[in-house]
Amino acid sequence: MALIVQKYGGTSVGNVERIRNVAIRVAQTKKKGHKVVVAVSAMSGETNKLVSLANQMKEFPIGREYDVVVSTGEQVTIGLLALALQDLGCGAKSFLGSQVPIITDSAFSRARIEEIETAGILSELKRGNIVVVAGFQGVDRDGNITTLGRGGSDTTAVALAAALKADVCEIYTDVEGVYTTDPNICPDARKLKKVSYDEMLEMASLGAKVLQTRSVEFAKKYNVPVMVKSSFTDAEGTLVTKEDKDMEKVIVSGVTYNKDEAKITVAKVPDRPGIAAKLFAPLTKANINVDMIVQNVSHDGHTDLTFTVSKADFKKALQLVEKTAKEMKAGKVLSDTNIAKVSIVGAGMRSHAGVASKMFETLSKENVNIQMISTSEIKISAVVDAKYTELAVRALHDAFGLGKGDVEEER
Ligand code: ASP
Ligand code: MG
């Protein structure tokens, strides 16, 4: 008998019939003798609708009331799923984030989970009930409702699994697992049997939409085995787990892309100590994450600084940077929202040389210009013009032999 946390995403609970199907799956797991906690997202499209409503009410609506609005989609699905389970004869009880409670900090729209009180859930499980928890939401220490960032239900599920010391966290979604790249771009893409936490972390933050980045951070920190699988088929999924020897043999295990970023360049920044701090401080204060940063060598005491932020933060970031640039007596502020970040990821990069040059050669052969580059131990990213995204992804997938036809090492 195991304790299993299952998470069902928006498409899996997209209508009444699908919620019934989810209930059947959950009930089957319970019938096998397991204790089951389920985290669910809002019905697909609902959160987008709520975000759009908030945006129609106020410019820059992010704050306490924004979270009150956008968290409501999940309240509907937990209630419906609990009803469906009861209809199947299962004891089931729904919990809002604040009822668990899932305690977070107060960073509205991107709150971090600080603590989960498990007593309430545990006593329901003891009574033989299935517990259904609203994904994506929590409550801060002052009782304000918070949300965990888009895609946050994954994080709810993994955090619950960690707090409850569950045997596994199963993430049910509309794809069958983690692929070498987006199958919509490369029909040749292959499903991976397993990926390491670090690879998954890179893939998630680089644009593979299958898991929210923070959920993988949690999984890694608390060593939670995460199984990503389809809620529509019985196909074997992808296991996200600790790195092992097999994984190191494969140099590149995935190609990702992200079109959700925008680029800002501040020209002719006076080159002296403290300028970067001054430029980025207002962004930090506004809770805006800066991703890639490039600073050029200086000419005549001036340098150019280029960085990327998510498109959602772009308008606000540009306003803040224009203000600081003026104060610093810097030059023009330029921006470009037509960019894409294309990346290759693989645990094997740690121990293999020449990966970067192969990536750059591949892009140059396709005549794709690279605007920015960043690397970590296990990934290399290049910013390119958005119109070359598909071309770049296919070329890299091919060059690193990731297609179905090319595998030697089943993984
Ligand atoms: N419903 C939320 C969203 O769309 C959370 C989630 O689906 O994970 O971002
Ligand atoms: Mg999701």
XYZ file of C-alpha atoms and ligand atoms in Angstrom:
421
model
C 0.000 0.000 0.000
C 1.400 3.330 -1.045
C 0.614 6.994 -0.668
C 0.230 8.450 -4.133
C -0.197 12.073 -5.150
C -1.768 12.524 -8.566
C -2.081 15.781 -10.461
C -4.458 16.360 -13.347
C -3.919 19.366 -15.606
C -6.433 21.662 -17.266
C -7.081 19.564 -20.377
C -7.581 16.449 -18.282
C -10.373 18.203 -16.369
C -11.527 20.268 -19.372
C -15.207 19.258 -19.177
C -17.643 17.260 -17.078
C -17.037 14.043 -18.959
C -13.289 14.322 -18.579
C -13.629 15.001 -14.874
C -15.659 11.787 -14.651
C -12.855 9.925 -16.389
C -10.337 11.379 -13.956
C -12.567 10.236 -11.096
C -12.542 6.708 -12.523
C -8.730 6.687 -12.646
C -8.463 8.044 -9.119
C -11.005 5.522 -7.843
C -9.060 2.679 -9.477
C -5.902 3.731 -7.697
C -7.790 3.851 -4.418
C -9.313 0.409 -5.018
C -5.823 -1.062 -5.349
C -5.441 -0.159 -1.693
C -3.457 3.056 -2.023
C -4.018 6.319 -0.233
C -4.662 9.003 -2.805
C -4.281 12.762 -2.753
C -5.248 14.541 -5.974
C -4.231 18.045 -7.024
C -6.115 19.592 -9.916
C -5.827 22.592 -12.207
C -8.662 24.760 -13.415
C -10.560 23.596 -16.515
C -8.479 24.439 -19.596
C -8.820 28.044 -20.661
C -10.387 29.148 -17.365
C -7.313 30.748 -15.844
C -6.638 32.637 -19.075
C -10.173 33.985 -18.927
C -9.724 35.086 -15.315
C -6.390 36.759 -16.110
C -8.021 38.612 -18.962
C -10.890 39.770 -16.741
C -8.434 41.166 -14.203
C -6.501 42.924 -16.961
C -9.680 44.556 -18.212
C -10.305 46.055 -14.770
C -6.941 47.679 -14.148
C -3.563 48.226 -15.776
C -0.979 46.122 -13.919
C -3.566 44.327 -11.758
C -1.031 42.045 -10.041
C -1.518 42.133 -6.287
C -3.801 40.752 -3.598
C -7.051 41.041 -5.556
C -5.547 39.593 -8.729
C -4.868 36.350 -6.883
C -8.372 36.381 -5.438
C -9.675 36.364 -9.006
C -7.310 34.003 -10.820
C -7.335 31.332 -8.119
C -11.060 30.656 -8.508
C -10.837 28.248 -11.452
C -9.426 25.533 -9.210
C -12.224 25.883 -6.671
C -14.653 24.715 -9.337
C -12.659 21.646 -10.371
C -11.949 20.348 -6.861
C -15.644 20.520 -6.018
C -16.657 18.812 -9.250
C -14.049 16.074 -8.914
C -15.067 15.387 -5.295
C -18.697 15.121 -6.437
C -17.740 12.751 -9.260
C -15.817 10.568 -6.812
C -18.755 10.500 -4.414
C -20.969 9.511 -7.322
C -18.676 6.502 -7.830
C -19.146 5.569 -4.193
C -15.806 6.890 -2.944
C -15.443 9.079 0.107
C -13.870 12.313 -1.089
C -13.246 15.738 0.342
C -12.033 18.882 -1.401
C -9.607 21.409 0.084
C -8.745 24.917 -1.062
C -5.105 25.888 -0.604
C -6.115 27.987 2.380
C -8.004 25.097 3.942
C -5.065 22.685 3.903
C -3.380 25.149 4.600
C -0.604 25.544 2.024
C 1.315 28.457 3.456
C 3.221 30.711 1.060
C 5.073 33.996 1.101
C 3.151 37.086 -0.020
C 4.541 37.489 -3.543
C 1.165 37.652 -5.255
C 0.934 35.861 -8.614
C 4.213 34.039 -7.997
C 4.174 33.039 -4.363
C 6.495 30.376 -2.994
C 5.312 27.573 -0.770
C 6.900 27.827 2.671
C 5.090 25.134 4.587
C 2.256 22.663 4.258
C 0.322 21.572 7.301
C -0.494 17.957 6.642
C -2.601 17.057 9.700
C -5.960 17.748 8.024
C -5.128 15.740 4.906
C -3.676 12.865 6.923
C -6.756 12.528 9.073
C -9.016 12.418 5.971
C -6.789 9.719 4.460
C -6.970 7.786 7.701
C -10.746 7.895 7.471
C -10.449 6.283 4.052
C -11.247 9.397 2.068
C -9.673 10.620 -1.146
C -8.367 14.137 -0.703
C -8.750 16.603 -3.581
C -6.617 19.743 -3.305
C -6.848 22.898 -5.402
C -3.645 23.396 -7.348
C -1.959 26.742 -7.982
C -3.078 28.427 -4.753
C -2.053 28.991 -1.172
C -2.459 31.433 1.645
C 0.081 33.770 3.226
C 0.615 34.190 6.956
C -1.836 37.101 7.035
C -4.595 35.011 5.501
C -4.376 36.499 1.990
C -5.024 34.176 -0.918
C -1.960 33.712 -3.117
C -1.187 31.958 -6.394
C 1.989 30.134 -7.381
C 2.552 31.324 -10.946
C 1.133 29.912 -14.175
C 1.359 26.157 -14.271
C 1.590 26.176 -10.473
C -0.567 23.106 -9.906
C 2.474 20.974 -10.681
C 4.224 22.625 -7.778
C 1.225 22.072 -5.513
C 1.331 18.361 -6.353
C 5.056 17.885 -5.847
C 5.078 19.957 -2.666
C 2.211 17.866 -1.310
C 4.102 14.700 -2.223
C 7.186 16.013 -0.419
C 5.276 17.095 2.686
C 3.299 13.853 2.884
C 6.400 11.768 2.067
C 4.429 10.164 -0.745
C 5.876 7.225 -2.632
C 5.386 8.888 -5.991
C 3.944 12.002 -7.565
C 2.128 11.230 -10.802
C 1.567 14.173 -13.115
C -1.201 13.394 -15.573
C -1.278 15.618 -18.617
C -2.269 15.720 -22.280
C 1.048 14.347 -23.550
C 2.552 10.942 -22.821
C 5.696 12.194 -21.130
C 8.806 14.270 -21.689
C 10.012 14.322 -25.278
C 13.383 15.045 -26.860
C 11.674 18.117 -28.279
C 8.202 19.414 -29.098
C 6.591 16.727 -31.313
C 4.540 19.463 -32.985
C 7.753 20.843 -34.428
C 9.638 17.556 -34.878
C 7.375 14.599 -35.635
C 10.531 12.572 -35.101
C 10.712 13.507 -31.394
C 11.100 10.621 -28.968
C 9.619 10.069 -25.531
C 12.287 9.749 -22.835
C 11.984 6.923 -20.297
C 13.724 8.986 -17.659
C 15.361 12.346 -17.184
C 17.373 13.677 -14.272
C 16.069 16.439 -12.019
C 18.737 18.791 -13.353
C 17.904 18.086 -16.978
C 14.214 18.492 -16.293
C 14.904 21.708 -14.409
C 16.714 23.121 -17.416
C 14.110 21.842 -19.861
C 11.258 23.287 -17.833
C 12.858 26.687 -17.406
C 13.910 26.729 -21.049
C 10.400 26.356 -22.346
C 9.370 22.703 -22.243
C 5.894 23.303 -20.894
C 5.283 19.886 -19.380
C 6.253 20.768 -15.785
C 6.484 24.054 -13.931
C 10.117 24.775 -13.067
C 9.456 25.187 -9.374
C 7.837 21.803 -9.142
C 11.082 20.259 -10.353
C 13.093 22.281 -7.832
C 10.892 20.835 -5.118
C 11.168 17.325 -6.487
C 14.938 17.581 -6.561
C 15.243 19.083 -3.109
C 13.057 16.455 -1.469
C 13.936 13.619 -3.816
C 10.347 13.029 -4.931
C 10.088 10.613 -7.873
C 7.854 12.302 -10.451
C 6.126 10.301 -13.159
C 4.787 12.319 -16.099
C 2.122 10.467 -18.064
C -1.020 10.905 -20.122
C -4.452 10.988 -18.558
C -5.941 9.808 -21.857
C -3.898 6.655 -22.516
C -2.196 3.947 -20.485
C 1.189 4.489 -22.108
C 4.254 4.399 -19.892
C 5.370 7.901 -19.015
C 8.674 9.593 -18.211
C 10.259 9.267 -14.795
C 11.999 12.354 -13.419
C 14.568 11.101 -10.964
C 18.151 11.254 -9.660
C 20.939 11.290 -12.220
C 22.539 7.932 -12.996
C 25.369 6.576 -15.153
C 23.168 5.980 -18.238
C 22.178 9.593 -18.308
C 25.764 10.832 -18.443
C 26.424 8.800 -21.561
C 23.910 10.810 -23.540
C 25.368 14.194 -24.426
C 22.178 15.950 -25.415
C 18.815 14.644 -24.321
C 16.539 17.448 -25.407
C 16.084 20.577 -27.491
C 13.776 23.250 -26.109
C 12.573 26.650 -27.228
C 10.910 29.565 -25.550
C 9.112 32.364 -27.327
C 7.901 33.976 -24.122
C 10.835 36.290 -23.617
C 11.668 39.775 -24.809
C 14.999 41.512 -25.104
C 15.922 44.939 -23.743
C 19.154 46.738 -24.592
C 20.446 49.803 -22.838
C 23.025 51.482 -25.041
C 25.923 53.615 -23.859
C 25.713 52.873 -20.180
C 28.504 54.720 -18.305
C 30.899 51.902 -17.394
C 31.606 52.170 -13.674
C 31.135 49.982 -10.622
C 27.546 49.644 -9.550
C 25.767 50.293 -12.854
C 24.399 46.782 -13.193
C 23.188 46.891 -9.607
C 21.484 50.221 -10.220
C 19.840 49.057 -13.438
C 18.523 45.780 -12.090
C 17.526 46.838 -8.563
C 14.161 48.345 -9.608
C 13.358 45.141 -11.524
C 14.102 42.995 -8.494
C 11.961 45.277 -6.396
C 9.097 44.827 -8.843
C 9.608 41.055 -8.651
C 10.672 40.843 -12.301
C 13.019 38.005 -13.153
C 15.862 38.799 -15.503
C 17.043 35.824 -17.488
C 20.016 36.186 -19.843
C 22.350 39.139 -19.413
C 25.119 40.233 -21.747
C 27.426 43.161 -21.127
C 29.792 44.242 -23.865
C 33.390 45.423 -23.540
C 33.362 49.131 -23.061
C 34.254 51.799 -25.579
C 35.216 55.253 -24.346
C 33.912 54.456 -20.884
C 30.525 53.267 -22.156
C 29.090 49.810 -22.519
C 25.933 48.178 -23.898
C 23.862 45.976 -21.623
C 21.353 43.520 -23.032
C 19.063 41.243 -21.086
C 15.843 39.285 -21.410
C 12.683 39.184 -19.316
C 9.452 37.277 -19.771
C 6.940 38.877 -22.128
C 4.481 39.144 -19.253
C 6.894 41.467 -17.441
C 8.107 43.275 -20.538
C 5.982 46.447 -20.419
C 6.698 47.074 -16.769
C 10.392 46.230 -17.147
C 10.778 48.625 -20.069
C 9.177 51.465 -18.092
C 11.477 50.879 -15.139
C 14.599 50.557 -17.256
C 13.840 53.700 -19.259
C 13.558 55.620 -16.036
C 16.843 54.303 -14.635
C 18.629 54.768 -17.969
C 17.687 58.435 -17.927
C 18.931 58.837 -14.358
C 22.228 57.177 -15.258
C 22.545 59.359 -18.365
C 22.763 56.230 -20.501
C 21.911 56.166 -24.206
C 18.890 54.723 -25.969
C 16.814 51.844 -24.653
C 16.018 49.381 -27.441
C 13.716 46.408 -27.245
C 12.712 43.392 -29.281
C 9.830 41.043 -28.547
C 10.390 38.936 -31.664
C 12.958 36.617 -30.219
C 13.154 32.982 -29.255
C 15.553 31.145 -27.010
C 16.597 27.791 -28.402
C 18.497 25.457 -26.085
C 20.086 22.050 -25.912
C 20.131 20.176 -22.602
C 21.976 17.094 -21.466
C 23.650 15.693 -18.366
C 26.409 14.309 -20.580
C 27.626 17.833 -21.405
C 29.445 17.842 -18.080
C 31.915 15.306 -19.393
C 31.964 15.906 -23.149
C 33.714 18.693 -25.053
C 32.779 20.364 -28.332
C 29.055 20.516 -27.756
C 28.838 24.295 -28.031
C 30.765 24.488 -31.278
C 28.588 21.788 -32.791
C 25.498 23.759 -31.819
C 26.827 27.008 -33.301
C 27.966 25.291 -36.504
C 24.555 23.721 -36.903
C 22.828 27.090 -36.587
C 25.279 28.809 -38.895
C 24.761 26.140 -41.566
C 21.082 27.101 -41.496
C 22.019 30.771 -41.658
C 20.460 31.483 -38.291
C 22.087 34.458 -36.583
C 22.777 34.121 -32.845
C 21.983 37.254 -30.824
C 22.884 36.109 -27.306
C 24.374 32.992 -25.771
C 24.258 31.584 -22.283
C 25.455 28.318 -20.836
C 25.349 26.242 -17.703
C 27.007 22.912 -16.957
C 24.283 21.006 -18.741
C 22.708 23.425 -21.224
C 23.524 25.895 -23.965
C 21.012 28.525 -25.038
C 21.008 30.853 -28.011
C 18.653 33.750 -28.625
C 17.600 33.949 -32.265
C 14.997 35.760 -34.334
C 11.633 34.160 -33.498
C 10.941 33.348 -37.131
C 13.799 30.815 -37.114
C 12.579 28.892 -34.067
C 11.249 25.821 -35.843
C 14.166 25.676 -38.237
C 16.693 25.899 -35.403
C 14.941 23.283 -33.277
C 14.725 20.780 -36.143
C 18.332 21.315 -37.177
C 19.617 20.798 -33.625
C 17.407 17.781 -32.979
C 18.844 16.287 -36.130
C 22.459 17.260 -35.537
C 22.510 15.680 -32.086
C 20.845 12.495 -33.288
C 17.752 12.692 -31.126
C 15.220 11.311 -33.578
C 13.524 7.951 -33.388
C 15.765 6.586 -36.114
C 19.057 7.668 -34.563
C 19.029 6.261 -31.045
C 21.667 3.840 -29.977
C 21.198 4.306 -26.266
C 17.609 3.605 -25.255
C 16.911 5.951 -22.464
N -4.683 26.974 -13.638
C -3.379 27.495 -13.454
C -2.783 27.941 -14.780
O -3.374 27.848 -15.807
C -2.462 26.541 -12.788
C -2.183 25.264 -13.540
O -2.889 24.923 -14.471
O -1.221 24.587 -13.183
O -1.682 28.435 -14.798
Mg 0.647 22.611 -16.751
